[in-house]
Tab-separated table of C-alpha atoms and ligand atoms in Angstrom:
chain	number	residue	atom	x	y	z
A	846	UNK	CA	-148.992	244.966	40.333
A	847	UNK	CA	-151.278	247.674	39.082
A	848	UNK	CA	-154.565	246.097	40.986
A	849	UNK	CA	-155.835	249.153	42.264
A	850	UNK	CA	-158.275	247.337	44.771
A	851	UNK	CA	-159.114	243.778	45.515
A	852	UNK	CA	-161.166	242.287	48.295
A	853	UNK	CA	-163.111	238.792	48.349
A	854	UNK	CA	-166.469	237.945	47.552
A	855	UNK	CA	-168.669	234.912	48.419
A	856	UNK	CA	-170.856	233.518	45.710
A	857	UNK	CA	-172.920	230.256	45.903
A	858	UNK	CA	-172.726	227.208	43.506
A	859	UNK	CA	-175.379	224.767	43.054
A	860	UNK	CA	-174.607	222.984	45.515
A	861	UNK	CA	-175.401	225.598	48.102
A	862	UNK	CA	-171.472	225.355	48.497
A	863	UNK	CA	-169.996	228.614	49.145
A	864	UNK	CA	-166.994	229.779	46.974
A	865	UNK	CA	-164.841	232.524	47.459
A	866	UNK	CA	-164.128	234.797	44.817
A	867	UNK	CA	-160.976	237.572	44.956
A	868	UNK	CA	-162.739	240.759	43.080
A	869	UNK	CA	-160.050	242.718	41.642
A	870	UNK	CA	-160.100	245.969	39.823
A	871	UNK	CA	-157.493	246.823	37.376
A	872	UNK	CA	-157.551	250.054	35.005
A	873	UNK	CA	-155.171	248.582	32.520
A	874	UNK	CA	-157.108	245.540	31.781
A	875	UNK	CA	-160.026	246.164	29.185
A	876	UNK	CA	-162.631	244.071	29.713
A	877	UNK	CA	-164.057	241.505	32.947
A	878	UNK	CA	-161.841	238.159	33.323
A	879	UNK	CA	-162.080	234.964	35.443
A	880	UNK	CA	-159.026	232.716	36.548
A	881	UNK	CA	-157.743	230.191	38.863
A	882	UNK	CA	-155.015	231.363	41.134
A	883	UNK	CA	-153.877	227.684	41.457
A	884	UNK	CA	-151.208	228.622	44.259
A	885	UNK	CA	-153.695	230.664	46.512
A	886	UNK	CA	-156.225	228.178	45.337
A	887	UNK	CA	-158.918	230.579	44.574
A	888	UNK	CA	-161.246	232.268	41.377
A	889	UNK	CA	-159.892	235.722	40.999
A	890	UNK	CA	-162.164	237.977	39.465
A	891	UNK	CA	-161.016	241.186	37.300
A	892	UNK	CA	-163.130	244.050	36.021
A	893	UNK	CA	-161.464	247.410	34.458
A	894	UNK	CA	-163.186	249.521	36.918
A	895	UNK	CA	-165.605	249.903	39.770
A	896	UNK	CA	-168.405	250.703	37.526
A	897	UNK	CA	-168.252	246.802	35.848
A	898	UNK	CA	-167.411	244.830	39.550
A	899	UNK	CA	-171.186	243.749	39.538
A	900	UNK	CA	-170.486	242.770	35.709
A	901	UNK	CA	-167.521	240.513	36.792
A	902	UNK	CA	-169.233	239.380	39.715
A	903	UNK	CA	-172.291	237.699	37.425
A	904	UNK	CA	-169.747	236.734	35.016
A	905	UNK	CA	-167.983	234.525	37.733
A	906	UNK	CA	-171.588	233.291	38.839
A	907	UNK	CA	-172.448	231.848	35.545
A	908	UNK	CA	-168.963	230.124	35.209
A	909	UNK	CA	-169.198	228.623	38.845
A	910	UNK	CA	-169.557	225.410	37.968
A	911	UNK	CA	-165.773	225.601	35.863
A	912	UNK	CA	-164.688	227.501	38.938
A	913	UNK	CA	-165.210	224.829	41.089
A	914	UNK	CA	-164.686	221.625	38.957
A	915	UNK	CA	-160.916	223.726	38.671
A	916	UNK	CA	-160.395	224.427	42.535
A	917	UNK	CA	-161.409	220.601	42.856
A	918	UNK	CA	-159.071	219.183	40.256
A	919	UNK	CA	-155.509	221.362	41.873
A	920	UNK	CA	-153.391	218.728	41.989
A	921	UNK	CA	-150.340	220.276	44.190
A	922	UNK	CA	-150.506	219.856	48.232
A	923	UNK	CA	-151.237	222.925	49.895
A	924	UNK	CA	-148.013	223.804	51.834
A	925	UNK	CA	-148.621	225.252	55.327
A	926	UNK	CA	-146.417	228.047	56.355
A	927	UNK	CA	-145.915	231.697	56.807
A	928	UNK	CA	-148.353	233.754	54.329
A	929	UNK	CA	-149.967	230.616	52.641
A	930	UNK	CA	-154.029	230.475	53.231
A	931	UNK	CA	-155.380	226.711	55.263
A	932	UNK	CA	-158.858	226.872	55.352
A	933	UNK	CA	-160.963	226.481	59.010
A	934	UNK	CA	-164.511	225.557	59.241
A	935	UNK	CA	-165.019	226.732	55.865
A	936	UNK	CA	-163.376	229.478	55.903
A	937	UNK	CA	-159.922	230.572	54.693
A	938	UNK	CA	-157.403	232.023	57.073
A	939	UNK	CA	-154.248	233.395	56.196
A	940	UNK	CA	-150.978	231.897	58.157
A	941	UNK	CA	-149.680	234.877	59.760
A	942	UNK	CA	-145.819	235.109	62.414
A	943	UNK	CA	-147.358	235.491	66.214
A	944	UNK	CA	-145.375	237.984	68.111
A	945	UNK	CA	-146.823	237.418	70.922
A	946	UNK	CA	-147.957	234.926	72.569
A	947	UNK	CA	-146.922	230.566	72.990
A	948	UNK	CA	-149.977	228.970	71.319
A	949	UNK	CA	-151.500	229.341	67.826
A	950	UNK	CA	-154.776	230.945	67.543
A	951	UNK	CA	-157.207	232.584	65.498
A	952	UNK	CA	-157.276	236.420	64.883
A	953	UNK	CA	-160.589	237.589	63.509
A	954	UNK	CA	-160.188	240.774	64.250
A	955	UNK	CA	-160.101	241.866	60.455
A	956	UNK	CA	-160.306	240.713	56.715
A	957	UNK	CA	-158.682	238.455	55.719
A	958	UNK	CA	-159.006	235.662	59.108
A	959	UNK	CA	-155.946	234.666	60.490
A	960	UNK	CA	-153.631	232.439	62.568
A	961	UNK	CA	-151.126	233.041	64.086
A	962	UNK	CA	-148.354	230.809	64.692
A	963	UNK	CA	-145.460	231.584	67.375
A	964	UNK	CA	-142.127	230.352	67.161
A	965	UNK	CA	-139.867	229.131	64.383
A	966	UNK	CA	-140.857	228.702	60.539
A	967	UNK	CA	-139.833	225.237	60.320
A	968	UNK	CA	-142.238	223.993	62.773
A	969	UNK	CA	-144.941	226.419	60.838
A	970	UNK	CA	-146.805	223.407	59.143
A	971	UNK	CA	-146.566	221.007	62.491
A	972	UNK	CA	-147.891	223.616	64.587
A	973	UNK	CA	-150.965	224.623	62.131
A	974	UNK	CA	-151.540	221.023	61.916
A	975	UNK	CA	-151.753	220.466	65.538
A	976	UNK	CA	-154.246	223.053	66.128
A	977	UNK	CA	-156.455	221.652	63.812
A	978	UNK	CA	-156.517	218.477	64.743
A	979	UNK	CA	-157.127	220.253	68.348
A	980	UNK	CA	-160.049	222.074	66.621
A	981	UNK	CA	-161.374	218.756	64.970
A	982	UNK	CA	-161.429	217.034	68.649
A	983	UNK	CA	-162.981	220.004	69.739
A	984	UNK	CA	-165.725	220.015	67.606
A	985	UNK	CA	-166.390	216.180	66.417
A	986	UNK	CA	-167.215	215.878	70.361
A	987	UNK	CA	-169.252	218.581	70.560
A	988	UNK	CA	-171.308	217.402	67.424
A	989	UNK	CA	-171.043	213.486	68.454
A	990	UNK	CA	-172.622	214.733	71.618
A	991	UNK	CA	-175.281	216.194	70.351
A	992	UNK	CA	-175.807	213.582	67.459
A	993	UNK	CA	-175.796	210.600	70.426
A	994	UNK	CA	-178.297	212.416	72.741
A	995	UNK	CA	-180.592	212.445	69.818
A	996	UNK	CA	-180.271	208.668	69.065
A	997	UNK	CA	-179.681	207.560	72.363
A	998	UNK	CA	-176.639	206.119	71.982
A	999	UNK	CA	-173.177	206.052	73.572
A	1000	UNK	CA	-169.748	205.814	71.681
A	1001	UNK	CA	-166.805	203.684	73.560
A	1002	UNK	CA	-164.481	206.742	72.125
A	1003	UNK	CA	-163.866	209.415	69.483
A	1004	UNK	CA	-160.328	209.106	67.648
A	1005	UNK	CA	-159.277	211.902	65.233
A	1006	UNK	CA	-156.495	210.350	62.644
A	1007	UNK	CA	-155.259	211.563	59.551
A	1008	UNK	CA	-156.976	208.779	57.340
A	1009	UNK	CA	-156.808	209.098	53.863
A	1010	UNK	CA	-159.656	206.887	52.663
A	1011	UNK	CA	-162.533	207.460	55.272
A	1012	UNK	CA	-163.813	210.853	56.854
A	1013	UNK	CA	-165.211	208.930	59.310
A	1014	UNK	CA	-165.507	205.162	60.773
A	1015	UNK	CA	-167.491	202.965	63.305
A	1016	UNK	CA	-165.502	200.099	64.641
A	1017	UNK	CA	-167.582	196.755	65.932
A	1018	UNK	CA	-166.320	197.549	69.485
A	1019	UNK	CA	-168.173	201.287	69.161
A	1020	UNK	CA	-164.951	203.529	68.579
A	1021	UNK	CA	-165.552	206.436	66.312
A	1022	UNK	CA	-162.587	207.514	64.144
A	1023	UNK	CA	-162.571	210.905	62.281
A	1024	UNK	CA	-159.949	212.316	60.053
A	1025	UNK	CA	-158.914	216.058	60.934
A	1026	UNK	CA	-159.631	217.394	57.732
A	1027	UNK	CA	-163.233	217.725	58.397
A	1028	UNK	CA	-162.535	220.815	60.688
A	1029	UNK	CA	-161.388	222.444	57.803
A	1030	UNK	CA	-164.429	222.204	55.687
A	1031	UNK	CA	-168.061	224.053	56.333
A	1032	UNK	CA	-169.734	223.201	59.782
A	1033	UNK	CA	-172.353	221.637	58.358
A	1034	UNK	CA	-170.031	218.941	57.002
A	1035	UNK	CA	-168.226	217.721	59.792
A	1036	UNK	CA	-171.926	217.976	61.601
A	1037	UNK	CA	-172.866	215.460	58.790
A	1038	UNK	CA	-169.920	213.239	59.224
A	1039	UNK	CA	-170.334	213.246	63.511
A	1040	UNK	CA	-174.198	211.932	62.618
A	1041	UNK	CA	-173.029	209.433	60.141
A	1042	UNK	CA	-170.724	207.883	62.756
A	1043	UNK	CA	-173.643	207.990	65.260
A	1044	UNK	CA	-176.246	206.343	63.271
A	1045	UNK	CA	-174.082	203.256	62.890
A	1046	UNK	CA	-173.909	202.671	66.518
A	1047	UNK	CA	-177.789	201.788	65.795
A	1048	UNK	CA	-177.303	200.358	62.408
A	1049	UNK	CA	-173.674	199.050	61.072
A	1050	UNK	CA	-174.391	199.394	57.052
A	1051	UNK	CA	-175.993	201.876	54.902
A	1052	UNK	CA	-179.807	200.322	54.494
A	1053	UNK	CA	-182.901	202.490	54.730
A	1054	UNK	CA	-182.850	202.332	58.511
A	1055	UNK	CA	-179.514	203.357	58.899
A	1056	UNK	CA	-180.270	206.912	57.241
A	1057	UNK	CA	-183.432	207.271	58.904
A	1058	UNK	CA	-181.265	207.533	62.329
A	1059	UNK	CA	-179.189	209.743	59.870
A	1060	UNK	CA	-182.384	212.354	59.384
A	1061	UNK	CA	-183.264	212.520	62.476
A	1062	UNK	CA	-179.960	214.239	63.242
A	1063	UNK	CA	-179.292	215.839	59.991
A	1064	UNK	CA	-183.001	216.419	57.865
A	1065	UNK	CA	-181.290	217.123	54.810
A	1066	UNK	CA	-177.996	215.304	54.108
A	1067	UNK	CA	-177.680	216.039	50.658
A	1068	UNK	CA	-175.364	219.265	50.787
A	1069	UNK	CA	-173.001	217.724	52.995
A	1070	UNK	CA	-172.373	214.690	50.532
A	1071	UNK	CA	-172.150	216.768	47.748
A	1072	UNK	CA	-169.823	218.909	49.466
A	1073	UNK	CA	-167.255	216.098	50.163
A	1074	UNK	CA	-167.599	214.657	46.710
A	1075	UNK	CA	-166.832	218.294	45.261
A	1076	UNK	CA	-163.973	219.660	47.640
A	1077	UNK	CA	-162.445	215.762	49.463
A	1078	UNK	CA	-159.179	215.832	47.165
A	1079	UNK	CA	-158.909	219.657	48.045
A	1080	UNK	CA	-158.763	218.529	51.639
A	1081	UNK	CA	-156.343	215.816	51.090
A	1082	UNK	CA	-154.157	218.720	49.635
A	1083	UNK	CA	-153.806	220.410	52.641
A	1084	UNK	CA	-150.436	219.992	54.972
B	1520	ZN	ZN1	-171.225	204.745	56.728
């Protein structure tokens, strides 16, 4: 590859959904070009040389809403193993061998994120999935916590499953359920979600009532929704 330099960018759609851009520049192309790197799943971004990056950059902000209608339409599951991306709260981290070490975690330490996964390559995708359905425990308690102090309430029990309809459910006998995948979008959506589930502990449909428990958790809902309806089948994809 002739790229003499690439590193990612993070530009905002609409939405207020953040998208990440790979800014490339290559000498031997002529002019600024956008495309979807359907196997990376991500906008890649090419300008001729450093002068024109800010020109490319623009040029991929007034195409973002193609950029992410096309991330959203990838049909093709996103296979977890060695050197493939999986993103985690929101943010993508690239599926790196552990050395050392028994347990997969998170390096940080430098661009791009990364986790590292011990042991043998065949058990890559089992292992990444396990630690996030760890994280999403982790977290949907932490933000059901929170979301249940608020509306004084009390849930018989949090469940994380791999559902493929629902990101979240109430059962009658006051059982939360909450599909993993949530841990790998934004914060603010799974915080959304953990509310949802609270509220209808106090209220078990969707009337006017129901999201006014809602606001009093989350004040402005709207992002979150939109953010589900925009990136759920990319979610499915993953694993
Ligand atoms: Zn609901």
């Amino acid at each position: 590859m002739d790229t003499k330099l690439a590193h990612h960018v993070n530009l905002k759609a609409k939405n207020g959904q953040s998208v990440e851009i790979c800014l490339k520049i290559n000498p031997r192309s002529r002019r600024i070009s956008l495309k979807i790197d359907s196997k990376n799943r991500q906008a890649i971004a090419t300008a001729p040389n450093a002068q024109s990056t800010q020109a490319a950059l623009d040029f991929a902000q007034s195409k973002i809403d193609w950029i992410v209608a096309k991330l959203a339409e990838l049909p093709s599951q996103q296979v977890l193993e060695i050197g493939s991306y999986v993103p985690l709260r929101g943010e993508k981290h690239l599926i790196q061998t552990a050395l050392k070490g028994r347990t997969v975690h998170i390096d940080d330490s430098s661009q791009p994120l990364k986790l590292m996964v011990p042991g043998r390559q065949d058990q890559t995708a089992a292992k990444v999935t396990g630690f996030l359905r760890a994280a999403a425990r982790a977290d949907l308690s932490r933000r059901v916590k929170a979301h249940a102090e608020t509306l004084n309430v009390q849930p018989a029990s949090i469940s994380i499953k791999d559902t493929r309809t629902r990101w979240g459910s109430c059962s009658t006998k006051r059982n939360l359920n909450f599909s993993w995948r949530l841990v790998c979008a934004p914060p603010f959506v799974l915080d959304y979600v953990a509310a949802h589930e609270c509220a209808h502990l106090l209220e078990m449909n969707h009337s006017k009532r129901f999201w006014a428990h809602v606001a009093r958790c989350i004040p402005n809902a709207e992002p979150a929704k939109q953010w589900l309806n925009t990136n759920g089948r990319a979610l499915h994809a993953i694993g």
